[in-house]
Coordinates of C-alpha atoms and ligand atoms in Angstrom, one line a residue:
Chain M
M1 CA 0.1 0.3 -0.1
D2 CA 1.2 3.4 -1.0
R3 CA 1.9 5.5 2.0
Q4 CA 1.7 8.5 0.6
A5 CA -2.0 8.2 -0.2
I6 CA -2.9 8.2 3.5
P7 CA -4.2 11.3 4.2
V8 CA -2.7 13.8 6.9
L9 CA -4.8 13.4 10.1
T10 CA -5.4 16.2 12.3
E11 CA -4.4 15.8 15.9
S12 CA -8.0 15.3 17.0
Q13 CA -8.6 13.2 14.4
K14 CA -5.9 10.6 15.5
M15 CA -7.5 10.7 18.9
E16 CA -10.9 9.7 17.6
G17 CA -11.9 6.1 18.8
R18 CA -9.5 6.5 21.5
K19 CA -10.5 6.7 25.4
F20 CA -10.3 10.2 26.8
R21 CA -7.1 10.7 28.7
P22 CA -7.5 10.3 32.6
S23 CA -7.6 13.6 34.3
L24 CA -4.6 13.6 36.2
T25 CA -2.6 15.5 33.4
S26 CA -0.4 17.7 35.3
R27 CA -2.6 21.0 34.4
R28 CA -5.4 19.4 36.0
K29 CA -3.6 18.4 39.2
Q30 CA -2.3 21.9 39.6
D31 CA -5.8 22.8 39.4
Q32 CA -7.0 20.5 41.8
T33 CA -4.1 21.5 44.2
A34 CA -5.0 25.3 44.0
G35 CA -8.5 24.1 44.7
R36 CA -7.4 22.8 47.9
V37 CA -5.0 25.0 49.0
L38 CA -7.6 28.1 48.8
F39 CA -10.2 26.0 50.4
A40 CA -7.6 25.3 53.3
V41 CA -6.7 28.7 53.5
T42 CA -10.6 29.8 53.7
L43 CA -11.1 27.6 56.5
L44 CA -8.3 28.8 58.3
P45 CA -10.1 31.6 60.3
I46 CA -12.9 29.5 61.2
A47 CA -10.5 26.9 62.5
L48 CA -8.9 29.5 64.2
V49 CA -12.0 30.8 65.9
T50 CA -12.8 27.5 67.2
L51 CA -9.2 26.8 68.4
I52 CA -9.0 30.0 70.3
T53 CA -12.4 29.4 71.7
I54 CA -11.5 26.1 72.7
G55 CA -8.1 27.0 74.1
L56 CA -9.5 29.9 76.0
A57 CA -12.1 27.3 77.6
A58 CA -9.1 25.1 78.5
R59 CA -7.4 27.8 80.2
F60 CA -10.5 28.9 81.7
W61 CA -10.8 25.6 83.4
P62 CA -8.7 25.6 86.3
I63 CA -10.8 28.4 87.9
L64 CA -13.9 26.4 87.2
K65 CA -12.9 23.7 89.4
V66 CA -12.6 26.2 92.3
Y67 CA -15.4 28.3 91.9
S68 CA -18.8 27.9 89.9
F69 CA -19.3 29.8 86.6
W70 CA -22.3 31.7 88.2
D71 CA -20.0 32.8 91.3
L72 CA -17.9 34.2 88.9
V73 CA -20.3 35.9 86.4
S74 CA -22.2 37.1 89.0
G75 CA -19.4 38.0 91.6
T76 CA -19.3 41.7 92.1
V77 CA -15.6 42.0 94.0
W78 CA -12.5 41.8 92.0
K79 CA -9.5 41.2 94.4
P80 CA -7.3 38.8 92.8
Q81 CA -4.8 38.9 95.5
D82 CA -7.3 37.8 98.0
G83 CA -8.7 35.3 95.6
L84 CA -12.1 37.1 94.9
F85 CA -12.6 36.8 91.1
G86 CA -16.0 38.6 90.4
F87 CA -16.7 39.3 86.8
W88 CA -19.9 41.2 86.9
P89 CA -18.2 44.4 87.5
F90 CA -16.7 43.8 84.0
I91 CA -19.7 42.2 82.4
S92 CA -22.1 45.1 83.5
G93 CA -19.6 47.6 82.4
T94 CA -19.4 46.1 79.0
F95 CA -23.0 46.3 78.5
W96 CA -23.3 49.9 79.9
V97 CA -20.7 51.2 77.6
T98 CA -21.9 49.3 74.5
I99 CA -25.8 50.1 75.1
V100 CA -25.1 53.9 75.7
G101 CA -22.6 53.7 72.6
A102 CA -25.2 52.0 70.6
G103 CA -27.9 54.1 71.8
L104 CA -26.3 57.3 70.9
A105 CA -25.5 56.1 67.6
I106 CA -28.7 54.6 66.6
P107 CA -30.9 57.7 65.7
P108 CA -28.2 59.8 63.8
C109 CA -26.9 56.4 61.9
I110 CA -30.6 55.4 60.6
L111 CA -31.4 59.2 59.6
T112 CA -28.1 59.2 57.9
A113 CA -28.6 56.0 56.0
L114 CA -32.3 57.0 55.4
Y115 CA -30.8 60.3 53.9
L116 CA -28.3 58.7 51.6
S117 CA -31.1 56.1 50.5
E118 CA -34.0 58.2 50.1
Y119 CA -33.3 61.9 49.5
A120 CA -29.7 62.2 48.5
R121 CA -28.8 62.5 44.8
Q122 CA -26.7 60.3 43.0
S123 CA -24.0 62.5 43.0
T124 CA -24.2 63.3 46.7
R125 CA -24.2 59.8 47.6
A126 CA -21.2 59.4 45.6
I127 CA -19.3 62.0 47.8
M128 CA -20.8 61.0 51.2
K129 CA -20.5 57.1 51.2
P130 CA -16.5 57.2 50.6
L131 CA -16.5 59.8 53.4
L132 CA -18.2 57.8 55.6
D133 CA -16.1 54.8 55.1
L134 CA -13.0 56.9 55.7
L135 CA -14.4 57.3 59.4
A136 CA -14.1 53.8 59.9
A137 CA -10.2 53.6 58.6
I138 CA -9.3 56.1 61.5
P139 CA -7.2 53.8 64.2
S140 CA -8.9 53.3 67.5
V141 CA -6.0 55.1 69.5
V142 CA -6.8 58.1 67.6
Y143 CA -10.5 58.0 68.6
G144 CA -9.1 57.2 72.1
V145 CA -6.8 60.8 72.2
W146 CA -9.7 62.6 70.7
G147 CA -11.9 61.1 73.5
V148 CA -9.2 62.0 76.1
I149 CA -8.8 65.3 74.7
A150 CA -12.3 66.2 73.8
I151 CA -14.9 64.2 75.4
V152 CA -13.7 63.6 78.7
P153 CA -13.5 67.2 79.7
L154 CA -16.6 68.1 78.0
V155 CA -18.3 65.4 80.3
E156 CA -16.9 66.6 83.1
K157 CA -17.3 70.3 82.7
N158 CA -20.6 70.6 80.7
I159 CA -22.6 67.7 80.2
A160 CA -22.4 65.9 83.8
P161 CA -23.1 69.3 85.6
F162 CA -25.9 69.8 83.2
F163 CA -27.6 66.5 83.9
E164 CA -26.7 66.7 87.6
K165 CA -28.6 70.0 87.6
Y166 CA -31.7 69.3 85.6
L167 CA -31.9 65.3 85.7
G168 CA -30.2 64.4 88.9
F169 CA -33.1 62.7 90.5
V170 CA -33.0 60.0 87.5
P171 CA -30.8 57.4 89.2
I172 CA -28.7 56.7 86.1
F173 CA -28.1 60.4 85.2
V174 CA -26.6 60.8 88.9
S175 CA -22.9 62.2 88.7
K176 CA -20.7 61.1 91.9
N177 CA -17.6 60.8 89.5
P178 CA -15.9 64.1 89.9
T179 CA -13.7 63.2 86.5
G180 CA -15.3 63.0 83.0
Y181 CA -13.8 59.4 82.6
S182 CA -17.1 57.5 82.3
I183 CA -19.4 55.4 80.7
L184 CA -20.9 58.3 78.6
S185 CA -17.3 59.4 77.4
G186 CA -16.7 55.5 76.2
G187 CA -20.0 55.4 74.7
I188 CA -19.8 58.5 72.7
V189 CA -16.2 57.4 71.4
L190 CA -17.9 53.9 70.7
A191 CA -20.8 55.7 68.9
V192 CA -18.5 57.7 66.6
M193 CA -16.4 54.6 65.9
I194 CA -19.4 52.2 65.1
A195 CA -21.3 54.9 63.3
P196 CA -19.9 54.3 59.6
F197 CA -20.4 50.7 60.0
I198 CA -24.0 50.8 61.0
I199 CA -24.6 53.6 58.3
A200 CA -23.1 51.3 55.7
V201 CA -25.0 48.1 56.5
T202 CA -28.4 50.1 57.3
Y203 CA -28.0 51.8 53.9
E204 CA -27.4 48.3 52.0
V205 CA -30.5 47.1 53.8
L206 CA -32.6 50.2 52.8
M207 CA -31.5 49.6 49.1
T208 CA -33.1 46.3 49.1
V209 CA -36.5 47.8 48.9
S210 CA -37.6 48.2 45.3
E211 CA -38.3 51.1 43.6
G212 CA -41.7 49.8 42.9
L213 CA -42.7 49.8 46.5
R214 CA -41.5 53.2 47.1
Q215 CA -43.7 54.3 44.0
A216 CA -46.5 52.3 44.8
S217 CA -46.7 54.3 48.2
L218 CA -46.0 57.7 46.5
A219 CA -48.5 56.9 43.7
V220 CA -51.4 57.2 46.3
G221 CA -50.1 60.6 47.2
A222 CA -48.0 59.5 50.3
T223 CA -45.1 61.9 51.0
Q224 CA -41.6 60.7 51.1
W225 CA -41.6 60.7 54.8
Q226 CA -44.9 59.1 55.1
T227 CA -43.5 56.5 52.5
I228 CA -40.3 56.2 54.8
R229 CA -42.3 55.6 58.2
S230 CA -45.1 53.3 57.0
I231 CA -43.5 51.1 54.3
I232 CA -39.7 51.2 54.2
L233 CA -38.8 51.0 57.8
K234 CA -41.6 48.5 58.1
Q235 CA -40.1 46.4 55.5
T236 CA -36.4 46.8 56.8
M237 CA -37.1 46.6 60.3
P238 CA -35.3 43.5 61.2
G239 CA -32.4 44.4 58.9
I240 CA -31.9 47.4 60.5
I241 CA -31.9 45.9 63.9
A242 CA -29.4 43.3 63.0
A243 CA -27.1 46.2 61.4
V244 CA -27.3 47.8 64.7
V245 CA -26.7 44.5 66.7
L246 CA -23.8 43.9 64.4
G247 CA -22.5 47.4 65.1
A248 CA -22.9 46.6 69.1
T249 CA -20.7 43.5 68.9
R250 CA -18.1 45.8 67.5
A251 CA -18.7 48.0 70.4
L252 CA -18.6 45.1 72.7
G253 CA -15.3 44.1 71.7
E254 CA -13.9 47.6 71.1
T255 CA -10.7 48.0 73.6
M256 CA -8.3 50.8 73.0
A257 CA -10.4 53.8 72.5
V258 CA -12.7 52.8 75.3
L259 CA -10.3 51.8 77.7
M260 CA -8.7 55.3 77.4
V261 CA -11.8 57.3 78.6
V262 CA -14.0 54.8 80.8
G263 CA -11.5 55.4 83.9
N264 CA -11.3 51.5 84.6
V265 CA -12.4 51.2 88.0
P266 CA -13.7 47.6 88.8
Q267 CA -17.1 48.5 90.2
V268 CA -20.5 47.9 89.3
P269 CA -21.8 51.1 87.7
R270 CA -25.1 52.8 88.4
S271 CA -24.8 55.6 86.1
I272 CA -23.7 56.9 82.9
F273 CA -21.2 59.3 84.6
D274 CA -19.7 56.3 86.8
T275 CA -16.5 55.0 85.6
A276 CA -16.5 51.5 84.1
Y277 CA -14.0 48.8 83.5
P278 CA -15.2 46.8 80.2
L279 CA -14.2 43.0 79.6
P280 CA -11.7 44.2 76.9
A281 CA -10.1 46.9 78.9
L282 CA -9.8 44.3 81.9
I283 CA -7.9 41.9 79.7
A284 CA -5.6 44.1 77.8
N285 CA -4.7 46.2 80.9
N286 CA -3.8 43.0 83.2
Y287 CA -2.7 40.2 81.0
G288 CA 0.9 39.4 81.5
E289 CA 1.1 41.1 84.8
M290 CA 1.1 39.7 88.1
M291 CA 0.7 36.4 86.7
S292 CA 1.9 34.8 89.8
I293 CA -1.1 35.2 91.5
P294 CA -2.8 31.8 91.7
L295 CA -5.9 31.5 89.3
Y296 CA -5.3 34.9 87.7
D297 CA -4.2 33.6 84.5
A298 CA -7.5 31.2 84.2
A299 CA -9.6 34.4 85.6
L300 CA -8.3 36.7 82.8
L301 CA -8.6 34.1 80.1
G302 CA -12.1 33.3 81.6
A303 CA -13.0 36.8 80.8
A304 CA -11.7 36.7 77.2
F305 CA -13.8 33.7 76.8
I306 CA -17.0 35.1 77.9
L307 CA -16.4 38.2 75.9
L308 CA -15.6 36.0 72.5
V309 CA -18.9 33.8 73.2
I310 CA -21.2 36.9 73.8
I311 CA -19.9 38.7 70.8
L312 CA -20.1 35.3 68.7
I313 CA -23.7 34.7 69.4
F314 CA -24.6 38.4 68.7
N315 CA -22.6 38.5 65.7
I316 CA -23.9 35.0 64.1
A317 CA -27.5 35.7 64.9
S318 CA -27.4 39.4 63.4
T319 CA -25.6 37.9 60.4
L320 CA -27.9 35.3 59.6
V321 CA -30.9 38.2 59.7
L322 CA -28.9 40.3 57.4
Q323 CA -27.9 37.2 54.9
R324 CA -31.6 36.6 54.5
M325 CA -32.4 40.1 53.8
L326 CA -29.6 41.0 51.6
G327 CA -29.2 37.6 49.9
K328 CA -26.3 37.9 47.7
R329 CA -25.9 41.5 48.0
W330 CA -24.3 40.5 51.4
V331 CA -20.8 39.6 50.6
Chain L
M1 CA -63.6 67.4 22.7
D2 CA -63.6 67.8 26.2
A3 CA -60.2 67.5 27.3
H4 CA -59.3 66.0 30.7
I5 CA -55.3 66.6 30.2
Q6 CA -54.1 68.5 28.0
I7 CA -50.0 68.4 27.1
K8 CA -48.5 71.8 25.6
N9 CA -45.0 71.6 23.9
L10 CA -43.7 68.9 26.3
N11 CA -40.2 68.1 26.3
A12 CA -38.5 65.4 28.5
Y13 CA -34.9 64.9 29.2
Y14 CA -33.0 62.0 31.0
D15 CA -29.7 64.0 31.4
D16 CA -28.9 64.8 28.3
I17 CA -30.8 62.4 26.2
Q18 CA -34.2 63.6 25.0
A19 CA -36.9 61.3 25.5
L20 CA -39.9 63.4 24.7
K21 CA -39.9 65.6 21.5
D22 CA -42.5 68.8 21.8
V23 CA -45.3 66.7 22.7
N24 CA -48.7 68.4 22.1
I25 CA -51.6 66.2 22.9
E26 CA -55.4 66.2 24.4
L27 CA -56.8 63.3 26.1
P28 CA -60.4 63.2 26.6
R29 CA -62.4 62.9 29.8
K30 CA -63.8 59.5 30.9
Q31 CA -62.6 57.6 28.1
I32 CA -59.7 55.1 27.7
T33 CA -56.7 56.6 25.8
V34 CA -54.4 54.0 24.5
I35 CA -50.6 55.0 24.0
M36 CA -48.9 52.8 21.9
G37 CA -45.5 52.6 20.1
P38 CA -42.6 50.3 20.0
S39 CA -40.3 49.9 22.9
G40 CA -38.3 52.8 24.1
C41 CA -40.5 55.2 22.2
G42 CA -41.2 57.5 25.3
K43 CA -44.7 55.9 26.3
T44 CA -43.6 55.3 30.0
T45 CA -41.8 58.9 30.2
L46 CA -45.0 60.4 28.8
L47 CA -47.2 58.6 31.3
K48 CA -44.5 59.7 34.2
T49 CA -45.2 63.2 33.4
F50 CA -48.8 62.9 34.2
N51 CA -48.6 62.2 37.9
R52 CA -45.0 64.0 38.3
F53 CA -43.2 60.8 38.7
L54 CA -40.4 61.7 36.1
E55 CA -39.0 63.8 38.7
L56 CA -38.4 60.5 41.1
T57 CA -35.5 59.8 38.8
D58 CA -32.5 61.6 39.1
K59 CA -31.2 64.1 36.3
T60 CA -34.6 64.2 34.6
S61 CA -35.9 67.5 33.5
I62 CA -39.0 68.7 31.4
T63 CA -40.3 72.0 29.5
G64 CA -43.8 72.5 28.5
E65 CA -47.2 71.9 30.4
V66 CA -49.1 69.2 31.4
L67 CA -52.5 70.9 32.2
I68 CA -55.2 68.8 34.3
D69 CA -58.7 70.5 33.8
G70 CA -56.5 73.7 32.6
Q71 CA -54.1 73.9 35.5
N72 CA -50.4 72.9 34.9
I73 CA -49.5 70.5 37.4
Y74 CA -45.9 71.6 37.0
E75 CA -46.8 75.4 38.4
R76 CA -44.1 76.1 41.2
D77 CA -46.3 75.7 44.5
I78 CA -48.5 72.7 43.5
D79 CA -48.9 70.1 45.8
V80 CA -47.2 67.2 44.1
T81 CA -48.9 64.6 46.5
E82 CA -52.1 66.1 45.8
V83 CA -51.6 65.8 42.0
R84 CA -50.7 62.1 42.8
K85 CA -53.8 61.6 44.8
R86 CA -56.0 62.9 42.0
V87 CA -53.7 60.8 39.0
G88 CA -53.7 57.4 40.0
L89 CA -51.4 54.9 38.7
L90 CA -51.3 50.9 38.0
A91 CA -47.9 49.8 37.6
Q92 CA -46.4 47.5 35.2
R93 CA -46.2 44.8 37.9
P94 CA -48.3 44.6 41.3
F95 CA -46.3 45.9 44.3
P96 CA -48.4 45.0 47.2
L97 CA -47.4 46.9 50.4
P98 CA -46.1 45.1 53.0
M99 CA -49.2 44.9 55.1
S100 CA -52.8 43.0 55.0
I101 CA -54.7 42.9 52.1
Y102 CA -57.2 45.3 54.2
E103 CA -54.5 47.7 55.1
N104 CA -53.5 48.1 51.2
V105 CA -56.6 49.4 50.5
A106 CA -57.0 51.7 53.3
Y107 CA -53.7 52.9 52.9
G108 CA -53.9 56.0 51.1
M109 CA -57.2 56.8 52.7
H110 CA -55.6 56.8 56.1
I111 CA -52.8 59.0 54.4
H112 CA -55.3 61.5 53.3
R113 CA -57.4 61.0 56.2
M114 CA -60.5 60.6 54.0
K115 CA -62.7 59.2 56.4
N116 CA -63.9 59.8 59.9
N117 CA -64.2 56.4 61.6
R118 CA -63.0 52.7 61.5
N119 CA -66.7 52.0 60.2
E120 CA -66.3 54.3 57.1
Y121 CA -63.2 52.8 56.4
R122 CA -64.3 49.2 56.5
K123 CA -67.2 50.1 54.0
A124 CA -65.0 52.0 51.8
V125 CA -62.3 48.9 51.8
R126 CA -65.0 46.7 50.9
H127 CA -66.4 49.1 48.1
Y128 CA -63.3 49.5 46.4
L129 CA -62.2 45.8 46.7
E130 CA -65.7 44.9 44.8
V131 CA -65.2 47.7 42.3
A132 CA -61.8 45.9 41.7
G133 CA -63.4 42.7 41.3
L134 CA -61.6 41.2 44.4
Y135 CA -63.8 41.2 47.1
D136 CA -65.4 37.8 46.8
E137 CA -62.1 36.1 46.5
V138 CA -60.5 37.8 49.7
K139 CA -63.5 38.6 52.1
T140 CA -62.6 36.0 54.2
R141 CA -58.9 36.8 54.8
L142 CA -58.7 40.7 54.8
T143 CA -56.1 40.3 57.4
N144 CA -53.9 38.1 55.4
P145 CA -50.6 39.7 54.2
A146 CA -51.0 40.9 50.6
T147 CA -48.2 39.0 49.1
S148 CA -50.1 35.9 49.8
L149 CA -52.1 36.9 46.9
S150 CA -51.4 35.3 43.3
I151 CA -49.9 38.0 41.0
G152 CA -53.2 38.5 39.1
Q153 CA -55.4 39.1 42.5
Q154 CA -52.3 41.4 43.3
Q155 CA -52.9 43.5 40.8
R156 CA -56.6 44.1 41.1
L157 CA -55.6 44.8 44.9
C158 CA -53.3 47.7 43.6
L159 CA -56.1 48.7 41.2
A160 CA -58.5 49.0 44.5
R161 CA -55.5 50.8 46.4
G162 CA -55.5 53.3 43.8
L163 CA -58.9 53.8 43.4
A164 CA -59.6 54.2 47.2
V165 CA -58.2 57.9 47.2
E166 CA -60.7 58.5 44.9
P167 CA -58.6 59.7 41.6
E168 CA -60.0 61.5 38.6
I169 CA -57.7 59.9 36.2
I170 CA -56.0 56.6 36.3
L171 CA -52.8 55.8 34.4
G172 CA -51.8 52.0 33.6
D173 CA -48.4 51.5 32.4
E174 CA -48.5 47.9 30.5
P175 CA -50.9 47.0 33.7
T176 CA -51.3 43.4 32.6
S177 CA -47.9 42.6 31.1
A178 CA -47.0 40.6 34.1
L179 CA -50.3 38.9 34.0
D180 CA -51.5 35.5 32.8
P181 CA -54.3 35.9 30.1
V182 CA -57.2 35.2 32.4
S183 CA -55.7 37.7 35.0
S184 CA -55.2 40.1 31.9
Q185 CA -58.7 39.8 30.8
H186 CA -60.0 40.2 34.3
I187 CA -58.1 43.8 34.9
E188 CA -59.2 45.0 31.1
G189 CA -62.7 44.2 32.3
R190 CA -62.2 46.3 35.1
L191 CA -61.0 49.2 33.2
L192 CA -63.6 49.1 30.7
G193 CA -66.1 49.3 33.5
L194 CA -64.4 52.1 35.1
K195 CA -64.5 54.2 32.3
E196 CA -67.9 55.8 32.8
Q197 CA -66.3 57.5 36.0
Y198 CA -62.5 58.1 35.3
T199 CA -60.4 59.4 33.0
I200 CA -58.3 56.1 32.1
V201 CA -54.8 56.4 30.1
I202 CA -53.1 53.0 29.5
V203 CA -49.7 52.4 27.9
T204 CA -49.5 48.9 25.9
H205 CA -47.4 47.6 23.6
T206 CA -50.0 44.8 22.3
L207 CA -51.9 45.9 19.2
R208 CA -54.8 43.7 20.2
Q209 CA -55.0 44.8 23.5
A210 CA -55.1 48.5 22.2
K211 CA -58.0 47.7 19.9
R212 CA -59.8 45.8 22.8
L213 CA -59.7 48.9 25.1
A214 CA -59.3 52.1 23.2
D215 CA -61.7 55.1 22.5
Y216 CA -58.7 57.3 21.8
V217 CA -55.2 56.6 20.7
I218 CA -52.1 58.1 20.8
Y219 CA -49.2 56.6 18.5
M220 CA -45.7 57.3 19.5
Y221 CA -42.3 57.1 17.6
M222 CA -38.7 57.9 19.2
G223 CA -40.2 60.3 21.7
E224 CA -42.6 62.0 19.1
V225 CA -46.4 61.6 19.0
V226 CA -46.7 60.8 15.5
E227 CA -50.7 60.5 15.4
S228 CA -53.4 61.1 18.1
G229 CA -57.1 60.7 17.5
P230 CA -60.3 58.7 18.1
A231 CA -59.6 54.8 18.0
K232 CA -61.9 54.1 15.0
E233 CA -60.2 56.8 12.8
V234 CA -56.5 55.8 13.6
F235 CA -57.0 52.1 13.6
N236 CA -59.1 52.0 10.1
N237 CA -57.3 55.2 8.4
P238 CA -54.3 56.2 10.1
K239 CA -53.0 59.6 8.4
Q240 CA -49.2 59.1 8.9
E241 CA -47.4 56.4 7.0
R242 CA -45.6 55.5 10.1
T243 CA -49.0 54.5 12.0
R244 CA -50.0 52.8 9.1
A245 CA -46.6 50.5 9.3
Y246 CA -46.7 50.0 12.9
L247 CA -50.6 48.8 12.4
E248 CA -49.6 46.4 10.0
G249 CA -47.0 44.9 12.1
Q250 CA -44.0 46.0 10.8
F251 CA -42.2 46.3 14.3
Ligands
ADP1 N1 -33.9 56.3 33.7 C1 -33.8 56.6 32.7 N2 -32.2 57.1 32.2 C2 -31.9 57.3 31.0 N3 -32.7 57.0 30.0 C3 -33.6 56.7 30.1 C4 -34.5 56.4 31.6 N4 -35.4 55.7 31.5 C5 -35.8 55.6 29.9 N5 -34.9 56.2 29.3 C6 -34.7 56.4 27.8 O1 -35.8 57.1 27.5 C7 -36.5 56.7 26.0 C8 -37.8 56.2 26.4 O2 -38.1 55.4 27.4 P1 -39.2 54.8 28.1 O3 -40.3 55.9 28.2 O4 -39.1 53.7 29.2 O5 -39.9 53.9 26.5 P2 -41.3 53.0 26.6 O6 -41.9 53.2 27.7 O7 -42.1 53.5 25.4 O8 -40.3 51.8 26.2 C9 -35.6 55.3 26.0 O9 -34.8 55.8 25.0 C10 -34.9 54.9 27.2 O10 -33.3 54.4 26.9
MG2 MG1 -42.4 51.3 29.1

């Protein structure tokens, strides 16, 4: 047979009828490996949180063999030298500062987000949004310094005397603390710090309301404000609450700025003008010092454990709500 | 002709795109006017100038006049919410408000405080649900969320909601385009019944629907009104070549 007569076959024609090659060519292997590595890296943070939680629980354990969990959490006296490890001043301090901070932040944040989503023109939005995001980039310690220089004196010289004079009969406004280092100062600093975050998330939530729904309300002659009140806020309330709670979890864990302005006295606060000593400040101020005191290490890491668990619970709950509301927008 | 709405020298712009070009038309009172034309020709834009919805979009502007009963609704100190109360809108697809069926219908009445007591509201809600042809289907579940209704029912609910604030004019922007044939027919039937009492303006892109509904026709092309007139004249004997082409299905 004349070999010349055989037509030249293309590569794929030569392959015809053959089996496909098994997929473990080197390219394919590379791809698989990359996928696995990326997946592992993605899992790392989750693994880390789990390990930290377990690690903290383990270091917390020794003190739980001596005192019950309930005794520790509800104990109001913190005197490690005498073996008294009451967490209540710190836990309540944390909540006081967080609630005051979130409370101060909520109304202006929601109004700002409403302004941006409902009233502002596209061009205004394009300027305001990055500016607000910029606020979130300011380091915590700078806010702390601002608190010490500006807010603490303001509370001491103006706000506390004013409240003492006009609202002194309300227990939470009584001012016995002569300095401005107080829950209110911590709350104000926190409010400013978490505001950009709450605004950004609330804005996202408001943007989930379809234009058609807004127009449905406007079409019957509702004003924009009536539309906001009875349609938009109603529709987005769960998401806004979640945004605020998520903001509050940041406040719960915020350490530096708060530590600089709350006074850090381990007592159970009674008024917004009292000093407080939130959990993060306790840990940051004391860990690594006086560690020879028995169970001190276990107590501090126990405090860290409690803080972490509180934050995880709030965080996961609000994230779930937001995920349902925002769907794919929430990344 | 007894014109309810008169448009004079109307131009509308999205930023620098001109969507309406020198529109001059009159729409007859208590009849159904149908606005036709190929997609993107400016039908929705024209409709939005009748209830001042165009200004909800950023960077839009208009020149010219839209007169309702002789009064320009773009005059400086006109209350836009009153314009929208008097000129109702049935949107392209239904948007039930996040509340019960009952509250959806009562919503606008509450906003304008149109009734004196609960009983009057209840009667009015029932009345407008009946007018919209929905009452019998929902009378046992008025407190259910409006979103529990089918799309077709939702659109009739939106009609009831719009009628409840006692408008004089009803606008509909392709109000049946999201509906199944039976629901569409239902809405069309309601509109035909309502023209005794209301001036109705419907945008549609289906010629057959236009023929079923129209007393008066406006044909638009590329932002201009090419032809307008009584339905019989325009359908049977179009004056303009472009209208004839559209009617013969060349688009
Ligand atoms: N929001 C908008 N921004 C910019 N241009 C728009 C906008 N809405 C409509 N247009 C333009 O205006 C013209 C008319 O649109 P429209 O009134 O929606 O047409 P129709 O309803 O007849 O399909 C189109 O060319 C469209 O591209
Ligand atoms: Mg349209």
